[in-house]
Amino acid sequence: MSAEHGAGDPAPDPVPGPTAMPGPGAGSGEPVTITVCPDGPLLVRGGYELLDGDDRPIDPGRATVALCRCGASSIKPFCDGSHKRARFRAR
Ligand code: FES
């Protein structure tokens, strides 16, 4: 499984939440990039900080996270790959 992909590539495999490999990016001060996966999640990389609805930090446990934008994930805010089963279409 790889979280790296380019524009136009198929949606990547899901990047699960805190059980995944930790990475050095989150909170590092690195520039943040958000990649919109076609019909899939938003991949967030760099020095982001992830907060819940009450502005409390969520530990992503990794440098790159995939955030669900289809609403079908069972591990929100993270993508669990359910967008494929739900046949999510962003357009
Ligand atoms: S975008 Fe992947 S489960 Fe929602």
mmCIF file of N, CA and C and ligand atoms in Angstrom:
data_model
loop_
_atom_site.group_PDB
_atom_site.id
_atom_site.type_symbol
_atom_site.label_atom_id
_atom_site.label_comp_id
_atom_site.label_asym_id
_atom_site.label_seq_id
_atom_site.Cartn_x
_atom_site.Cartn_y
_atom_site.Cartn_z
ATOM 1 N N MET A 1 0.843 -1.181 0.000
ATOM 2 C CA MET A 1 0.000 0.000 0.000
ATOM 3 C C MET A 1 0.880 1.233 0.000
ATOM 4 N N SER A 2 0.476 2.225 -0.782
ATOM 5 C CA SER A 2 1.238 3.462 -0.837
ATOM 6 C C SER A 2 0.299 4.643 -0.758
ATOM 7 N N ALA A 3 0.703 5.658 -0.024
ATOM 8 C CA ALA A 3 -0.095 6.881 0.069
ATOM 9 C C ALA A 3 0.314 7.858 -1.030
ATOM 10 N N GLU A 4 1.358 7.542 -1.778
ATOM 11 C CA GLU A 4 1.821 8.445 -2.818
ATOM 12 C C GLU A 4 1.078 8.154 -4.113
ATOM 13 N N HIS A 5 0.646 9.174 -4.790
ATOM 14 C CA HIS A 5 0.005 9.031 -6.079
ATOM 15 C C HIS A 5 -0.003 10.379 -6.746
ATOM 16 N N GLY A 6 -0.240 10.380 -8.030
ATOM 17 C CA GLY A 6 -0.263 11.625 -8.769
ATOM 18 C C GLY A 6 -1.656 11.969 -9.212
ATOM 19 N N ALA A 7 -1.854 13.197 -9.658
ATOM 20 C CA ALA A 7 -3.158 13.622 -10.144
ATOM 21 C C ALA A 7 -3.567 12.728 -11.304
ATOM 22 N N GLY A 8 -4.794 12.299 -11.307
ATOM 23 C CA GLY A 8 -5.292 11.458 -12.368
ATOM 24 C C GLY A 8 -5.134 9.985 -12.082
ATOM 25 N N ASP A 9 -4.322 9.620 -11.096
ATOM 26 C CA ASP A 9 -4.199 8.220 -10.714
ATOM 27 C C ASP A 9 -5.487 7.795 -10.026
ATOM 28 N N PRO A 10 -5.757 6.493 -10.014
ATOM 29 C CA PRO A 10 -6.926 6.040 -9.265
ATOM 30 C C PRO A 10 -6.776 6.360 -7.790
ATOM 31 N N ALA A 11 -7.896 6.421 -7.091
ATOM 32 C CA ALA A 11 -7.864 6.711 -5.662
ATOM 33 C C ALA A 11 -6.954 5.704 -4.969
ATOM 34 N N PRO A 12 -6.133 6.166 -4.039
ATOM 35 C CA PRO A 12 -5.206 5.268 -3.377
ATOM 36 C C PRO A 12 -5.932 4.371 -2.385
ATOM 37 N N ASP A 13 -5.193 3.383 -1.933
ATOM 38 C CA ASP A 13 -5.722 2.581 -0.842
ATOM 39 C C ASP A 13 -5.953 3.504 0.339
ATOM 40 N N PRO A 14 -6.862 3.150 1.209
ATOM 41 C CA PRO A 14 -7.113 4.025 2.357
ATOM 42 C C PRO A 14 -5.883 4.119 3.239
ATOM 43 N N VAL A 15 -5.734 5.245 3.895
ATOM 44 C CA VAL A 15 -4.677 5.437 4.866
ATOM 45 C C VAL A 15 -5.350 5.428 6.220
ATOM 46 N N PRO A 16 -5.298 4.300 6.917
ATOM 47 C CA PRO A 16 -6.021 4.215 8.173
ATOM 48 C C PRO A 16 -5.469 5.144 9.235
ATOM 49 N N GLY A 17 -6.180 5.218 10.309
ATOM 50 C CA GLY A 17 -5.871 6.143 11.386
ATOM 51 C C GLY A 17 -4.662 5.758 12.214
ATOM 52 N N PRO A 18 -4.772 5.884 13.512
ATOM 53 C CA PRO A 18 -3.621 5.847 14.394
ATOM 54 C C PRO A 18 -2.824 4.555 14.421
ATOM 55 N N THR A 19 -3.309 3.471 13.842
ATOM 56 C CA THR A 19 -2.532 2.243 13.876
ATOM 57 C C THR A 19 -1.477 2.207 12.781
ATOM 58 N N ALA A 20 -1.516 3.162 11.868
ATOM 59 C CA ALA A 20 -0.567 3.165 10.766
ATOM 60 C C ALA A 20 0.802 3.678 11.218
ATOM 61 N N MET A 21 1.779 3.587 10.290
ATOM 62 C CA MET A 21 3.132 4.020 10.615
ATOM 63 C C MET A 21 3.164 5.495 10.965
ATOM 64 N N PRO A 22 3.835 5.860 12.054
ATOM 65 C CA PRO A 22 3.969 7.277 12.364
ATOM 66 C C PRO A 22 4.922 7.932 11.377
ATOM 67 N N GLY A 23 4.805 9.220 11.239
ATOM 68 C CA GLY A 23 5.679 9.927 10.323
ATOM 69 C C GLY A 23 6.115 11.243 10.915
ATOM 70 N N PRO A 24 7.112 11.875 10.320
ATOM 71 C CA PRO A 24 7.676 13.088 10.893
ATOM 72 C C PRO A 24 6.947 14.361 10.508
ATOM 73 N N GLY A 25 5.942 14.284 9.624
ATOM 74 C CA GLY A 25 5.379 15.499 9.064
ATOM 75 C C GLY A 25 4.446 16.272 9.966
ATOM 76 N N ALA A 26 3.530 15.583 10.613
ATOM 77 C CA ALA A 26 2.490 16.272 11.371
ATOM 78 C C ALA A 26 3.103 17.156 12.451
ATOM 79 N N GLY A 27 2.687 18.422 12.453
ATOM 80 C CA GLY A 27 3.149 19.358 13.464
ATOM 81 C C GLY A 27 4.602 19.784 13.287
ATOM 82 N N SER A 28 5.209 19.465 12.180
ATOM 83 C CA SER A 28 6.640 19.716 11.994
ATOM 84 C C SER A 28 6.954 21.114 11.489
ATOM 85 N N GLY A 29 5.939 21.876 11.115
ATOM 86 C CA GLY A 29 6.186 23.183 10.529
ATOM 87 C C GLY A 29 6.427 23.122 9.035
ATOM 88 N N GLU A 30 6.410 21.922 8.481
ATOM 89 C CA GLU A 30 6.579 21.764 7.032
ATOM 90 C C GLU A 30 5.364 22.356 6.309
ATOM 91 N N PRO A 31 5.523 22.795 5.078
ATOM 92 C CA PRO A 31 4.355 23.262 4.323
ATOM 93 C C PRO A 31 3.317 22.154 4.206
ATOM 94 N N VAL A 32 2.068 22.546 4.261
ATOM 95 C CA VAL A 32 0.971 21.586 4.182
ATOM 96 C C VAL A 32 0.485 21.498 2.746
ATOM 97 N N THR A 33 0.296 20.286 2.276
ATOM 98 C CA THR A 33 -0.332 20.089 0.979
ATOM 99 C C THR A 33 -1.563 19.216 1.170
ATOM 100 N N ILE A 34 -2.596 19.514 0.416
ATOM 101 C CA ILE A 34 -3.822 18.722 0.425
ATOM 102 C C ILE A 34 -4.082 18.299 -1.014
ATOM 103 N N THR A 35 -4.119 17.002 -1.208
ATOM 104 C CA THR A 35 -4.332 16.442 -2.533
ATOM 105 C C THR A 35 -5.730 15.838 -2.598
ATOM 106 N N VAL A 36 -6.512 16.289 -3.562
ATOM 107 C CA VAL A 36 -7.858 15.766 -3.755
ATOM 108 C C VAL A 36 -7.763 14.527 -4.628
ATOM 109 N N CYS A 37 -8.076 13.372 -4.072
ATOM 110 C CA CYS A 37 -8.061 12.132 -4.840
ATOM 111 C C CYS A 37 -9.361 12.032 -5.628
ATOM 112 N N PRO A 38 -9.259 11.695 -6.911
ATOM 113 C CA PRO A 38 -10.477 11.576 -7.707
ATOM 114 C C PRO A 38 -11.439 10.561 -7.071
ATOM 115 N N ASP A 39 -12.628 11.013 -6.756
ATOM 116 C CA ASP A 39 -13.663 10.150 -6.165
ATOM 117 C C ASP A 39 -13.172 9.443 -4.908
ATOM 118 N N GLY A 40 -12.298 10.090 -4.166
ATOM 119 C CA GLY A 40 -11.740 9.496 -2.953
ATOM 120 C C GLY A 40 -11.425 10.541 -1.908
ATOM 121 N N PRO A 41 -10.519 10.205 -1.016
ATOM 122 C CA PRO A 41 -10.253 11.074 0.131
ATOM 123 C C PRO A 41 -9.396 12.287 -0.213
ATOM 124 N N LEU A 42 -9.177 13.105 0.803
ATOM 125 C CA LEU A 42 -8.226 14.207 0.737
ATOM 126 C C LEU A 42 -6.966 13.734 1.439
ATOM 127 N N LEU A 43 -5.839 13.762 0.742
ATOM 128 C CA LEU A 43 -4.565 13.383 1.351
ATOM 129 C C LEU A 43 -3.901 14.637 1.888
ATOM 130 N N VAL A 44 -3.607 14.635 3.168
ATOM 131 C CA VAL A 44 -3.000 15.788 3.820
ATOM 132 C C VAL A 44 -1.582 15.411 4.238
ATOM 133 N N ARG A 45 -0.620 16.243 3.804
ATOM 134 C CA ARG A 45 0.782 15.990 4.105
ATOM 135 C C ARG A 45 1.403 17.265 4.650
ATOM 136 N N GLY A 46 2.492 17.096 5.393
ATOM 137 C CA GLY A 46 3.248 18.245 5.859
ATOM 138 C C GLY A 46 2.986 18.525 7.322
ATOM 139 N N GLY A 47 3.117 19.789 7.706
ATOM 140 C CA GLY A 47 3.044 20.158 9.117
ATOM 141 C C GLY A 47 1.652 20.524 9.574
ATOM 142 N N TYR A 48 0.701 19.724 9.206
ATOM 143 C CA TYR A 48 -0.689 20.003 9.580
ATOM 144 C C TYR A 48 -0.942 19.690 11.055
ATOM 145 N N GLU A 49 -2.025 20.267 11.565
ATOM 146 C CA GLU A 49 -2.541 19.877 12.876
ATOM 147 C C GLU A 49 -4.002 19.511 12.662
ATOM 148 N N LEU A 50 -4.381 18.334 13.087
ATOM 149 C CA LEU A 50 -5.744 17.837 12.924
ATOM 150 C C LEU A 50 -6.505 18.070 14.223
ATOM 151 N N LEU A 51 -7.655 18.778 14.127
ATOM 152 C CA LEU A 51 -8.444 19.118 15.310
ATOM 153 C C LEU A 51 -9.854 18.559 15.167
ATOM 154 N N ASP A 52 -10.478 18.208 16.298
ATOM 155 C CA ASP A 52 -11.873 17.768 16.253
ATOM 156 C C ASP A 52 -12.796 18.989 16.279
ATOM 157 N N GLY A 53 -14.091 18.766 16.357
ATOM 158 C CA GLY A 53 -15.065 19.848 16.309
ATOM 159 C C GLY A 53 -15.003 20.802 17.485
ATOM 160 N N ASP A 54 -14.301 20.406 18.544
ATOM 161 C CA ASP A 54 -14.113 21.263 19.714
ATOM 162 C C ASP A 54 -12.688 21.804 19.787
ATOM 163 N N ASP A 55 -12.003 21.781 18.657
ATOM 164 C CA ASP A 55 -10.622 22.266 18.544
ATOM 165 C C ASP A 55 -9.631 21.492 19.397
ATOM 166 N N ARG A 56 -9.964 20.244 19.726
ATOM 167 C CA ARG A 56 -9.011 19.398 20.444
ATOM 168 C C ARG A 56 -8.193 18.626 19.417
ATOM 169 N N PRO A 57 -6.899 18.518 19.660
ATOM 170 C CA PRO A 57 -6.039 17.817 18.692
ATOM 171 C C PRO A 57 -6.401 16.342 18.560
ATOM 172 N N ILE A 58 -6.337 15.853 17.347
ATOM 173 C CA ILE A 58 -6.462 14.426 17.055
ATOM 174 C C ILE A 58 -5.087 13.963 16.612
ATOM 175 N N ASP A 59 -4.553 12.953 17.289
ATOM 176 C CA ASP A 59 -3.250 12.420 16.905
ATOM 177 C C ASP A 59 -3.433 11.503 15.710
ATOM 178 N N PRO A 60 -2.933 11.911 14.546
ATOM 179 C CA PRO A 60 -3.106 11.064 13.369
ATOM 180 C C PRO A 60 -2.156 9.882 13.365
ATOM 181 N N GLY A 61 -1.072 9.945 14.129
ATOM 182 C CA GLY A 61 -0.131 8.845 14.212
ATOM 183 C C GLY A 61 0.693 8.633 12.960
ATOM 184 N N ARG A 62 0.687 9.604 12.081
ATOM 185 C CA ARG A 62 1.416 9.444 10.817
ATOM 186 C C ARG A 62 1.610 10.807 10.169
ATOM 187 N N ALA A 63 2.503 10.835 9.182
ATOM 188 C CA ALA A 63 2.812 12.082 8.489
ATOM 189 C C ALA A 63 1.769 12.436 7.443
ATOM 190 N N THR A 64 1.196 11.437 6.806
ATOM 191 C CA THR A 64 0.193 11.652 5.765
ATOM 192 C C THR A 64 -1.093 10.990 6.195
ATOM 193 N N VAL A 65 -2.195 11.736 6.106
ATOM 194 C CA VAL A 65 -3.489 11.153 6.428
ATOM 195 C C VAL A 65 -4.424 11.312 5.242
ATOM 196 N N ALA A 66 -5.352 10.370 5.141
ATOM 197 C CA ALA A 66 -6.406 10.442 4.133
ATOM 198 C C ALA A 66 -7.700 10.745 4.868
ATOM 199 N N LEU A 67 -8.273 11.894 4.575
ATOM 200 C CA LEU A 67 -9.514 12.316 5.232
ATOM 201 C C LEU A 67 -10.698 12.003 4.337
ATOM 202 N N CYS A 68 -11.700 11.388 4.943
ATOM 203 C CA CYS A 68 -12.906 10.991 4.213
ATOM 204 C C CYS A 68 -13.676 12.224 3.749
ATOM 205 N N ARG A 69 -14.112 12.187 2.522
ATOM 206 C CA ARG A 69 -15.016 13.244 2.035
ATOM 207 C C ARG A 69 -16.292 12.654 1.455
ATOM 208 N N CYS A 70 -16.443 11.320 1.571
ATOM 209 C CA CYS A 70 -17.653 10.687 1.038
ATOM 210 C C CYS A 70 -18.712 10.492 2.117
ATOM 211 N N GLY A 71 -18.294 10.478 3.380
ATOM 212 C CA GLY A 71 -19.231 10.292 4.485
ATOM 213 C C GLY A 71 -19.481 8.848 4.856
ATOM 214 N N ALA A 72 -18.880 7.895 4.157
ATOM 215 C CA ALA A 72 -19.169 6.479 4.392
ATOM 216 C C ALA A 72 -18.170 5.796 5.315
ATOM 217 N N SER A 73 -17.089 6.456 5.667
ATOM 218 C CA SER A 73 -16.054 5.805 6.477
ATOM 219 C C SER A 73 -16.569 5.478 7.874
ATOM 220 N N SER A 74 -16.107 4.357 8.408
ATOM 221 C CA SER A 74 -16.448 3.992 9.782
ATOM 222 C C SER A 74 -15.378 4.465 10.756
ATOM 223 N N ILE A 75 -14.336 5.121 10.243
ATOM 224 C CA ILE A 75 -13.281 5.645 11.119
ATOM 225 C C ILE A 75 -13.073 7.131 10.863
ATOM 226 N N LYS A 76 -14.161 7.866 10.641
ATOM 227 C CA LYS A 76 -14.060 9.303 10.391
ATOM 228 C C LYS A 76 -13.248 9.958 11.517
ATOM 229 N N PRO A 77 -12.451 10.933 11.212
ATOM 230 C CA PRO A 77 -12.400 11.639 9.938
ATOM 231 C C PRO A 77 -11.532 10.956 8.886
ATOM 232 N N PHE A 78 -11.024 9.756 9.183
ATOM 233 C CA PHE A 78 -10.109 9.109 8.253
ATOM 234 C C PHE A 78 -10.874 8.289 7.219
ATOM 235 N N CYS A 79 -10.272 8.135 6.081
ATOM 236 C CA CYS A 79 -10.804 7.279 5.020
ATOM 237 C C CYS A 79 -10.494 5.827 5.363
ATOM 238 N N ASP A 80 -11.470 4.949 5.193
ATOM 239 C CA ASP A 80 -11.229 3.514 5.386
ATOM 240 C C ASP A 80 -11.444 2.737 4.091
ATOM 241 N N GLY A 81 -11.564 3.429 2.989
ATOM 242 C CA GLY A 81 -11.754 2.774 1.702
ATOM 243 C C GLY A 81 -13.216 2.567 1.330
ATOM 244 N N SER A 82 -14.132 2.934 2.214
ATOM 245 C CA SER A 82 -15.560 2.714 1.949
ATOM 246 C C SER A 82 -16.067 3.494 0.747
ATOM 247 N N HIS A 83 -15.346 4.521 0.329
ATOM 248 C CA HIS A 83 -15.798 5.307 -0.828
ATOM 249 C C HIS A 83 -15.901 4.435 -2.071
ATOM 250 N N LYS A 84 -15.053 3.403 -2.133
ATOM 251 C CA LYS A 84 -15.111 2.511 -3.304
ATOM 252 C C LYS A 84 -16.396 1.702 -3.295
ATOM 253 N N ARG A 85 -16.732 1.131 -2.151
ATOM 254 C CA ARG A 85 -17.949 0.338 -2.026
ATOM 255 C C ARG A 85 -19.185 1.221 -2.222
ATOM 256 N N ALA A 86 -19.092 2.460 -1.746
ATOM 257 C CA ALA A 86 -20.223 3.397 -1.863
ATOM 258 C C ALA A 86 -20.293 4.019 -3.266
ATOM 259 N N ARG A 87 -19.270 3.721 -4.093
ATOM 260 C CA ARG A 87 -19.189 4.290 -5.439
ATOM 261 C C ARG A 87 -19.319 5.809 -5.427
ATOM 262 N N PHE A 88 -18.595 6.384 -4.464
ATOM 263 C CA PHE A 88 -18.585 7.843 -4.307
ATOM 264 C C PHE A 88 -18.088 8.517 -5.576
ATOM 265 N N ARG A 89 -18.797 9.508 -6.008
ATOM 266 C CA ARG A 89 -18.380 10.320 -7.148
ATOM 267 C C ARG A 89 -18.374 11.775 -6.717
ATOM 268 N N ALA A 90 -17.247 12.423 -6.872
ATOM 269 C CA ALA A 90 -17.128 13.812 -6.454
ATOM 270 C C ALA A 90 -17.671 14.771 -7.500
ATOM 271 N N ARG A 91 -17.832 14.296 -8.707
ATOM 272 C CA ARG A 91 -18.282 15.188 -9.782
ATOM 273 C C ARG A 91 -19.703 14.844 -10.189
HETATM 274 S S1 FES B 1 -13.387 9.062 1.141
HETATM 275 FE FE1 FES B 1 -12.713 7.073 1.603
HETATM 276 S S2 FES B 1 -14.176 6.297 2.964
HETATM 277 FE FE2 FES B 1 -14.879 8.278 2.507
#
